[in-house]
Backbone as a ProteinNet text record, in pm:
[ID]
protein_1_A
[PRIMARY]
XXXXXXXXXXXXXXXXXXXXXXXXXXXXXXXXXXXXXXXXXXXXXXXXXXXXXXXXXXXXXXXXXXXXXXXXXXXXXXXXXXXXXXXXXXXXXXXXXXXXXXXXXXXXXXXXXXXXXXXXXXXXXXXXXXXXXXXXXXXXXXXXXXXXXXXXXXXXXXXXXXXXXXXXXXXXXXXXXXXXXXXXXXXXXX
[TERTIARY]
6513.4	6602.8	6745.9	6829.3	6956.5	7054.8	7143.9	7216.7	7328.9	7326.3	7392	7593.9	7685.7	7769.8	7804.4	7893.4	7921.8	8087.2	8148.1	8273.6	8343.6	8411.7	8525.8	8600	8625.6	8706.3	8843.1	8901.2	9040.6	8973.4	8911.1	8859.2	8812.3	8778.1	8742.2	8895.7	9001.7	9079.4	9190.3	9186.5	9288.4	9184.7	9087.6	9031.8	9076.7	9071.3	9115	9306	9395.9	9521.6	9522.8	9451.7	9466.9	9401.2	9294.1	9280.7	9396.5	9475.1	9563.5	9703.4	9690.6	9825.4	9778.1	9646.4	9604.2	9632.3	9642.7	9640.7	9798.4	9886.4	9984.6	10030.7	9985.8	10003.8	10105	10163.1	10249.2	10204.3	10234.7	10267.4	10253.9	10400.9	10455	10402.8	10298.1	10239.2	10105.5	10029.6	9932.6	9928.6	10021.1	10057.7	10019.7	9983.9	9989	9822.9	9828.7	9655.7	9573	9486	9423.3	9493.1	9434.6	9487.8	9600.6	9716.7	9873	9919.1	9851.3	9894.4	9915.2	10026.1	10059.3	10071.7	9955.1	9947.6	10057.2	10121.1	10225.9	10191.4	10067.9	10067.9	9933.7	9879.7	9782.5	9767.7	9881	9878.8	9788.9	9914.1	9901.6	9756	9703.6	9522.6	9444.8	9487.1	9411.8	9408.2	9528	9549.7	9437.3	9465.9	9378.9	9251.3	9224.1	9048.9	8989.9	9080.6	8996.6	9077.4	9108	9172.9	9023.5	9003.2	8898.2	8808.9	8716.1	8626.5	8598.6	8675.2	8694.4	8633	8719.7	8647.9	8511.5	8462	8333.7	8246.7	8290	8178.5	8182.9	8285.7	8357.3	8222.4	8127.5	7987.7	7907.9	7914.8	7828.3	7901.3	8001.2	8075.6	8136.1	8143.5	8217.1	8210.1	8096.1	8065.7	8081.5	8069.3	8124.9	8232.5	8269.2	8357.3	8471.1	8403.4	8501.6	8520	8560.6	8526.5	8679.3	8799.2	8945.9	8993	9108.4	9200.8	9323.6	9397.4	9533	9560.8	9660	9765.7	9876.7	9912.9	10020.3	10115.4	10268	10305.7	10483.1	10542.4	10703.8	10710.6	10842.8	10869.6	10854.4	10785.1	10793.7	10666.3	10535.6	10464.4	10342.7	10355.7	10207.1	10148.4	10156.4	10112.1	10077.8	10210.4	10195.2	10100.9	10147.9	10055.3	9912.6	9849.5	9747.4	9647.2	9738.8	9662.3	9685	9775.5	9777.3	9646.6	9646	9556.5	9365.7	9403.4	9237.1	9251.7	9351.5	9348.8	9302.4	9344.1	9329.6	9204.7	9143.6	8984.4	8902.6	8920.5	8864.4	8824.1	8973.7	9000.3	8890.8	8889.5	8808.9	8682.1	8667.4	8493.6	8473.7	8612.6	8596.4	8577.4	8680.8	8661.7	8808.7	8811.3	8944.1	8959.7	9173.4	9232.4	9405.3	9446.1	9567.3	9653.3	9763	9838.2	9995	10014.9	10106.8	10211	10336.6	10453.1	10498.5	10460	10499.7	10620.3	10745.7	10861.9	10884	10869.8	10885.2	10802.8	10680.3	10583.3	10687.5	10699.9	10744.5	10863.5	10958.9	11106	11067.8	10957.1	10927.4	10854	10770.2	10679	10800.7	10865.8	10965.5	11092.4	11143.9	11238.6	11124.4	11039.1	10934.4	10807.2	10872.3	10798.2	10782.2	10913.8	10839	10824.1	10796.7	10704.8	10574.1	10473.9	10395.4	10275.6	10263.5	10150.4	10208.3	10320.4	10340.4	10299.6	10331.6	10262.8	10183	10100.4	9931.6	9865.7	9903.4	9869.4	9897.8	10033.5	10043	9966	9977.6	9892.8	9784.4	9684.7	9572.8	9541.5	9603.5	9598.7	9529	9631	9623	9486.8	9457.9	9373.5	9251.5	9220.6	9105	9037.5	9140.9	9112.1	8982.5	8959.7	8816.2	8846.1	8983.5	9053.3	9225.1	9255.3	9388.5	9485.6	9552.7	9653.3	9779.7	9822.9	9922.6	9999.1	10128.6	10225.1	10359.5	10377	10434.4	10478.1	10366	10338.5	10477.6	10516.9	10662.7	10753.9	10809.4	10914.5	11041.4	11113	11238.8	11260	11384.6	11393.4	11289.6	11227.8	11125.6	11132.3	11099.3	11090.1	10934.8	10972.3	10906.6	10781.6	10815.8	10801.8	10685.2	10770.2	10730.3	10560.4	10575.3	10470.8	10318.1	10344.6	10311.4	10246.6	10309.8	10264.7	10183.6	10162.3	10109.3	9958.7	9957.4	9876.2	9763.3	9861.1	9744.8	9701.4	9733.4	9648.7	9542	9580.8	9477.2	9385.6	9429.9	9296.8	9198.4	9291.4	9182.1	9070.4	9103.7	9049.7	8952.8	8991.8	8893.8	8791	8826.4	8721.2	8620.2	8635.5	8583.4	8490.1	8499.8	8521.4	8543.8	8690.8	8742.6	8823.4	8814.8	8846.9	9014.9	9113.7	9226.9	9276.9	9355.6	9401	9551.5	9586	9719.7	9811.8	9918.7	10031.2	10139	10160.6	10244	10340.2	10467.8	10577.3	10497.7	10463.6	10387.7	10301.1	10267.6	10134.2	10049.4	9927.4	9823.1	9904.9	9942.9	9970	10105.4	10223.4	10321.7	10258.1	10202.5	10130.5	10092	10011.4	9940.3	10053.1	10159	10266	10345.2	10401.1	10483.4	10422.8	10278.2	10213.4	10058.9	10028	9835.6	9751.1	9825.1	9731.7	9668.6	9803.4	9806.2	9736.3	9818.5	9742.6	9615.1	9602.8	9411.5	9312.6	9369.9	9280.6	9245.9	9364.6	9401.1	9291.4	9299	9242.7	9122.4	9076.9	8928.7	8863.5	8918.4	8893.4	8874.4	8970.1	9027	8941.3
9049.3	8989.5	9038.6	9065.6	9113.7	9025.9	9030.8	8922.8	8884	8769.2	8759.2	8773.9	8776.8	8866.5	8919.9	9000.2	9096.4	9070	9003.1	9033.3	9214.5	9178.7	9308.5	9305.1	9490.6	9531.3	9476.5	9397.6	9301.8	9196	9127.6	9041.3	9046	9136.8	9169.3	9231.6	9279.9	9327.9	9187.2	9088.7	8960.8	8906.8	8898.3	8820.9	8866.7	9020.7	9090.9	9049.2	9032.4	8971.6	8856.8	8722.9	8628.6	8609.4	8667	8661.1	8738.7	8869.5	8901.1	8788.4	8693.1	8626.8	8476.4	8463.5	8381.2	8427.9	8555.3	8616	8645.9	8641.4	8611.1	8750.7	8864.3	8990.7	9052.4	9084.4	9102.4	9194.7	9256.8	9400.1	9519.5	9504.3	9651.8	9702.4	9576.1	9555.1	9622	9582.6	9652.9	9816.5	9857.5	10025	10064.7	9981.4	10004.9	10048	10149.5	10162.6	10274.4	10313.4	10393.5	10504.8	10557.6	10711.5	10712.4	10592.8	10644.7	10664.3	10615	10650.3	10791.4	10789.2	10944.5	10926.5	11061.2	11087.9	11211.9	11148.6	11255.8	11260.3	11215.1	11260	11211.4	11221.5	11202.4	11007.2	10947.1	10812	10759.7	10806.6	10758.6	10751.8	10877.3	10918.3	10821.1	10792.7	10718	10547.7	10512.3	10389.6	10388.7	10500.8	10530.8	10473.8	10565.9	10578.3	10477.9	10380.7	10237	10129.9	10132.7	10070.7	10080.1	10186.6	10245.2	10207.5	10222.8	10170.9	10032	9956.5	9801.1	9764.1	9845.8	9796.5	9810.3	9924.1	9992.1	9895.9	9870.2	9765.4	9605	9530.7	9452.7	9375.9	9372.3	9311.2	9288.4	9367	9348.3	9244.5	9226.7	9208.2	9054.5	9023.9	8932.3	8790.4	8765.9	8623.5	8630.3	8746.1	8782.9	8715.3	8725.5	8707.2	8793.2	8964.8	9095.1	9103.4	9010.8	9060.4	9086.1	9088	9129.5	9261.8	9271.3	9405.8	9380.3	9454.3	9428.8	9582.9	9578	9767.1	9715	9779.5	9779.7	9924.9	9883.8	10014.5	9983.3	10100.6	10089.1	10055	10013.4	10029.3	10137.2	10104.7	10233.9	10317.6	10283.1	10333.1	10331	10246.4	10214.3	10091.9	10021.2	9864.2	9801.1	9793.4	9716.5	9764.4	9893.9	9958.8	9965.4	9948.1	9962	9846.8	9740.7	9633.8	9539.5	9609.8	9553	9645.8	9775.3	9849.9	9798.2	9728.8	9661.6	9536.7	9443.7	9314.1	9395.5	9488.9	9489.8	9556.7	9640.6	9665.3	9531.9	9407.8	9307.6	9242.5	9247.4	9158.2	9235.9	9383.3	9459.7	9431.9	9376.1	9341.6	9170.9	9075.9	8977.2	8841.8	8911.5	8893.7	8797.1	8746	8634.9	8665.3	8731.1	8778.3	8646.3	8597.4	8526	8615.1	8652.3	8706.1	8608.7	8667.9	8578.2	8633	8661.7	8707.9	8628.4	8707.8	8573	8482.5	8595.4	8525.7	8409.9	8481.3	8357	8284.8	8250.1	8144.1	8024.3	8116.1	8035.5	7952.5	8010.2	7970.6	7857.9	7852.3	7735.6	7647.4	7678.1	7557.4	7459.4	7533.6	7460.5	7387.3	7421.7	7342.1	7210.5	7239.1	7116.7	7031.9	7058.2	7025.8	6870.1	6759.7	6648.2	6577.7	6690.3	6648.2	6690.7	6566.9	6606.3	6667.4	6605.6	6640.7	6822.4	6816.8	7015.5	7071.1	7011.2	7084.9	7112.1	7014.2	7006.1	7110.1	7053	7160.2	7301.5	7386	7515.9	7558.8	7488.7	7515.9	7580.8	7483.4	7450.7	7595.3	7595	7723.8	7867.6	7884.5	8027.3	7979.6	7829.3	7818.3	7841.2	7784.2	7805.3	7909.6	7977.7	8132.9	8204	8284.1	8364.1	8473.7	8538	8636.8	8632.1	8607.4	8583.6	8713.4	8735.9	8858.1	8868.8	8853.5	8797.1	8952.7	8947.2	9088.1	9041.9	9157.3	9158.8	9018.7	9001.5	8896.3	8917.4	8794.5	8770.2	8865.5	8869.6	8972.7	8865.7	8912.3	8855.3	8783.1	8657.3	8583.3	8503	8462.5	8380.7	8266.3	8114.7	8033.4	7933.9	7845.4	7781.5	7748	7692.2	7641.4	7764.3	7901.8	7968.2	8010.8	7961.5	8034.7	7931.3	7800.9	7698.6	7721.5	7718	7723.9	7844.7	7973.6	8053.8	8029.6	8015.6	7911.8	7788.3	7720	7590.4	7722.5	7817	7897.5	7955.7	8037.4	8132.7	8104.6	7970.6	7915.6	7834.3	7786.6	7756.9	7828.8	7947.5	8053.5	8124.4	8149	8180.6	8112.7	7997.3	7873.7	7917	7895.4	7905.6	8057	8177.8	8273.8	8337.1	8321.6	8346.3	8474.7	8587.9	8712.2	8709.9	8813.7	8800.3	8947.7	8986.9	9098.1	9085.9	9199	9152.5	9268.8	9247.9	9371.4	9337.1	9403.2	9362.1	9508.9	9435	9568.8	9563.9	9440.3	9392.8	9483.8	9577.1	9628.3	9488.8	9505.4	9419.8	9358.8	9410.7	9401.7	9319.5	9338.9	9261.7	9146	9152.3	8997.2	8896.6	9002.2	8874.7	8833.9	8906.4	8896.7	8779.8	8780.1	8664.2	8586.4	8537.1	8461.8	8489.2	8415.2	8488	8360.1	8247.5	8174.7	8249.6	8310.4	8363.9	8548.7	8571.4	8734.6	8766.2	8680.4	8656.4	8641.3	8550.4	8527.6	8634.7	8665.5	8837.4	8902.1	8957.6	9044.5	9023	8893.8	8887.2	8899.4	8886.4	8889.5	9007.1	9139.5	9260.5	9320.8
11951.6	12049.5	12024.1	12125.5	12129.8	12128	12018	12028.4	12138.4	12164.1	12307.1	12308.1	12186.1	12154.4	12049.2	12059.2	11937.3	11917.4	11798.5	11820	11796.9	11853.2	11903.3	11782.2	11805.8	11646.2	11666.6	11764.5	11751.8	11722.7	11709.5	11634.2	11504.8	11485.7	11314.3	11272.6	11347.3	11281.6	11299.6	11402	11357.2	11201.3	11245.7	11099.2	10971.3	10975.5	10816.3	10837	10945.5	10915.8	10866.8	10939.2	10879.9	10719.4	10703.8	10537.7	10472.9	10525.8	10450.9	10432.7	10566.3	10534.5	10494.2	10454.6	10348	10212	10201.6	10020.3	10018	10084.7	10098.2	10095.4	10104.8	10131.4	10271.8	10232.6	10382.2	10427.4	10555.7	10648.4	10558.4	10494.5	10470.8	10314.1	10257.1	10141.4	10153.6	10311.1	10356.8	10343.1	10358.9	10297.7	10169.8	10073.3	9968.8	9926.7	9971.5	9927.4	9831.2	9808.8	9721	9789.2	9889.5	9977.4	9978.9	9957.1	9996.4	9828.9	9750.5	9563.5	9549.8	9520.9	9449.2	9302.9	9252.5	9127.4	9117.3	8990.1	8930.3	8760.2	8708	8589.7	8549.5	8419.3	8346.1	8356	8321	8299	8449.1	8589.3	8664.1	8691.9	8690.7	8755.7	8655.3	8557.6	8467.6	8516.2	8611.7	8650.1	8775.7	8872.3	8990.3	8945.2	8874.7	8843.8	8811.2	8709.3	8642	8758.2	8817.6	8929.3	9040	9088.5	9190.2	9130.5	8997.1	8905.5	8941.4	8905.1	8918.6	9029.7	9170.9	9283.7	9274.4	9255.3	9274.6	9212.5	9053.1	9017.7	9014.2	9045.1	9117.4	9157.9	9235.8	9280.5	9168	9053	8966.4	8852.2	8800.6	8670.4	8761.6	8853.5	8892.4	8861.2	8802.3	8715.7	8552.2	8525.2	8397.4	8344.1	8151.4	8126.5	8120.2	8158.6	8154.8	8315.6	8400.1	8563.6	8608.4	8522.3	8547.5	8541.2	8553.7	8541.6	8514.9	8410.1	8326.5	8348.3	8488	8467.2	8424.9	8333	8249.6	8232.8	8241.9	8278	8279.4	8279.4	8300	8448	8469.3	8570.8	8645.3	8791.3	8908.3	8840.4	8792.5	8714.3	8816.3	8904.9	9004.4	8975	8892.2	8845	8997.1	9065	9186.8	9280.3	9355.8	9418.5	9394.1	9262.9	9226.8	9214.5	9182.5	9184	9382.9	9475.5	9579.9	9633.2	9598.9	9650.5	9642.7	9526.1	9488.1	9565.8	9587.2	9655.9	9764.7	9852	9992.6	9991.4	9903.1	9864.8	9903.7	9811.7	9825.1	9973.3	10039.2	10149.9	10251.9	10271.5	10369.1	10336.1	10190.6	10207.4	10166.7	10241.3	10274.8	10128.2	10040.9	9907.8	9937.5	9866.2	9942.7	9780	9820.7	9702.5	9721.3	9665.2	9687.3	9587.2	9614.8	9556.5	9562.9	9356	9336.4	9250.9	9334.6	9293.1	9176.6	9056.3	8922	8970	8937.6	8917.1	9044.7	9194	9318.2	9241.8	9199.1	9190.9	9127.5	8979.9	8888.4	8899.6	8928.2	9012.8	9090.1	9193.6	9275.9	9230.9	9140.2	9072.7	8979.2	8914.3	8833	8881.7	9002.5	9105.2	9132.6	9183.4	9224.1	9105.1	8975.1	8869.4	8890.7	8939.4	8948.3	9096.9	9178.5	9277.5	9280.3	9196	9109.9	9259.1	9385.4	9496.5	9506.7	9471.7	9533.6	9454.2	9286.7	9184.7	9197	9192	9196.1	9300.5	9428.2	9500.6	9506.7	9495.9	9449	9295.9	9241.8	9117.4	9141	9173.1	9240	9282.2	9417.6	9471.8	9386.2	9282.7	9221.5	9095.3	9060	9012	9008.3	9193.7	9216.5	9275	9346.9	9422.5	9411.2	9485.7	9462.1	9346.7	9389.5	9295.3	9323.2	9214.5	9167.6	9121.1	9208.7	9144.8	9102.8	9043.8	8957.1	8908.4	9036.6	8988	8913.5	8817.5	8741.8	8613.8	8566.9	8472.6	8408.2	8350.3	8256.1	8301.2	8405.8	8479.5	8474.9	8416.2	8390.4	8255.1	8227.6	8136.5	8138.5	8050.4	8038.1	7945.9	7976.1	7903.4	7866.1	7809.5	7746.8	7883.5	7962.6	8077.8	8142.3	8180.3	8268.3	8140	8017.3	7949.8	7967.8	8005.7	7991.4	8112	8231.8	8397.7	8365.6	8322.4	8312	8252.7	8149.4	8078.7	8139.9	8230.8	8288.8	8379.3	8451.7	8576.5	8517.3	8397.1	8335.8	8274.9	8192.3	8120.2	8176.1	8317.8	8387.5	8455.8	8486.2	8577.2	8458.2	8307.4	8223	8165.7	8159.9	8153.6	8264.3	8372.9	8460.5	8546.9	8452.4	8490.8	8622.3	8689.2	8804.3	8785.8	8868.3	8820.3	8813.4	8734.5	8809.4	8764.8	8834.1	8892.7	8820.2	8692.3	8658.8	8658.9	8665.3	8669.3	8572.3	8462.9	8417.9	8337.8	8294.4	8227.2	8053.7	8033.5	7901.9	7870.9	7728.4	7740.5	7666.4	7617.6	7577.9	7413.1	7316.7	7219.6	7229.1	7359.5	7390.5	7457.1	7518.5	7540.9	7454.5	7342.9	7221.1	7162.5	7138.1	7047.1	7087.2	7220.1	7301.9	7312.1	7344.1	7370.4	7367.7	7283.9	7222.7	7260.4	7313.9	7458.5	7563.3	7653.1	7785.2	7766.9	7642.1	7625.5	7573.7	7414.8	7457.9	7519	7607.6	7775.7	7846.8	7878.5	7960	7892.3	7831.1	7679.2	7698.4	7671.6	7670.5	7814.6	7936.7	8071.7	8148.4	8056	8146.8	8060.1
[MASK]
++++++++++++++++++++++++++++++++++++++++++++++++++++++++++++++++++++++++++++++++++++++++++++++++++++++++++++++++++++++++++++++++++++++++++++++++++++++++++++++++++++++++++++++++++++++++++++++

């Protein structure tokens, strides 16, 4: 029997917007993809490849306790691009990715620390996600606070094994060092 409709590729293509402006991904963020990455060196192709990897096996590892990714890198290195490039991987195969600008997060969770229903609920949010992407981990001054909020997201999401997607200036060894809560987690996840 023939089914009586078919949605239309503007319909499959508003659907892939509104999941993108559920993952909080903008427009000009949408650019950011595998084909537009320019490799200029050994590091970078090395980010590509286990970046592209991830996706590829991404179906298999995803209940796992290794089902993450940690690019780590200088500034202007591809971190971002690379890990927006796998969110928007996800989203085209309907993988619901929320993406979370550390520093905005943090800045706003902590203005609204004792309005405990916003807490809860933004919290929440990056807690429970399908996949959590989290750019540029500890970007800026960092306190007690911002290590703490970091902490209730991740350990919840590793408890739980919920994948997350990280970008950071930190390599692995600066993570354990500042914080061997939040970078062990990482560590054991990625």
């Amino acid at each position: 029997m023939q089914p009586l409709a078919v949605a239309c590729e503007c319909k499959k293509t508003a659907k892939l917007k509104n999941e993108w402006k559920y993952s909080g991904i903008n427009v000009e963020q949408s650019k950011l993809t595998f084909s537009s990455f320019e490799v200029w060196n050994k590091a970078s192709q090395r980010m590509k490849d286990t970046a592209g990897a991830y996706c590829a096996d991404f179906q298999e590892i995803k209940g796992n306790r290794r089902n993450s990714i940690l690019l780590c890198g200088q500034v202007g290195s591809g971190k971002s691009h690379c890990s927006i490039a796998v969110a928007l991987n996800f989203l085209k195969q309907h993988i619901k990715v929320v993406y979370m600008p550390y520093r905005d997060v943090i800045t706003k969770l902590k203005q609204n620390m004792i309005d405990e229903e916003f807490y809860t609920r933004t919290i929440s949010k990056y807690q429970l996600c399908e996949v959590l992407l989290i750019d540029d981990l500890f970007k800026g001054k960092i306190n007690d606070t911002d290590v703490n909020i970091m902490f209730e997201i991740i350990n919840y999401r590793y408890l739980n094994f919920l994948p997350i997607i990280v970008s950071s200036e930190f390599s692995i060894d600066k993570l354990l060092a500042f914080d061997e809560g939040v970078g062990s987690r990482i560590y054991e996840m990625a």
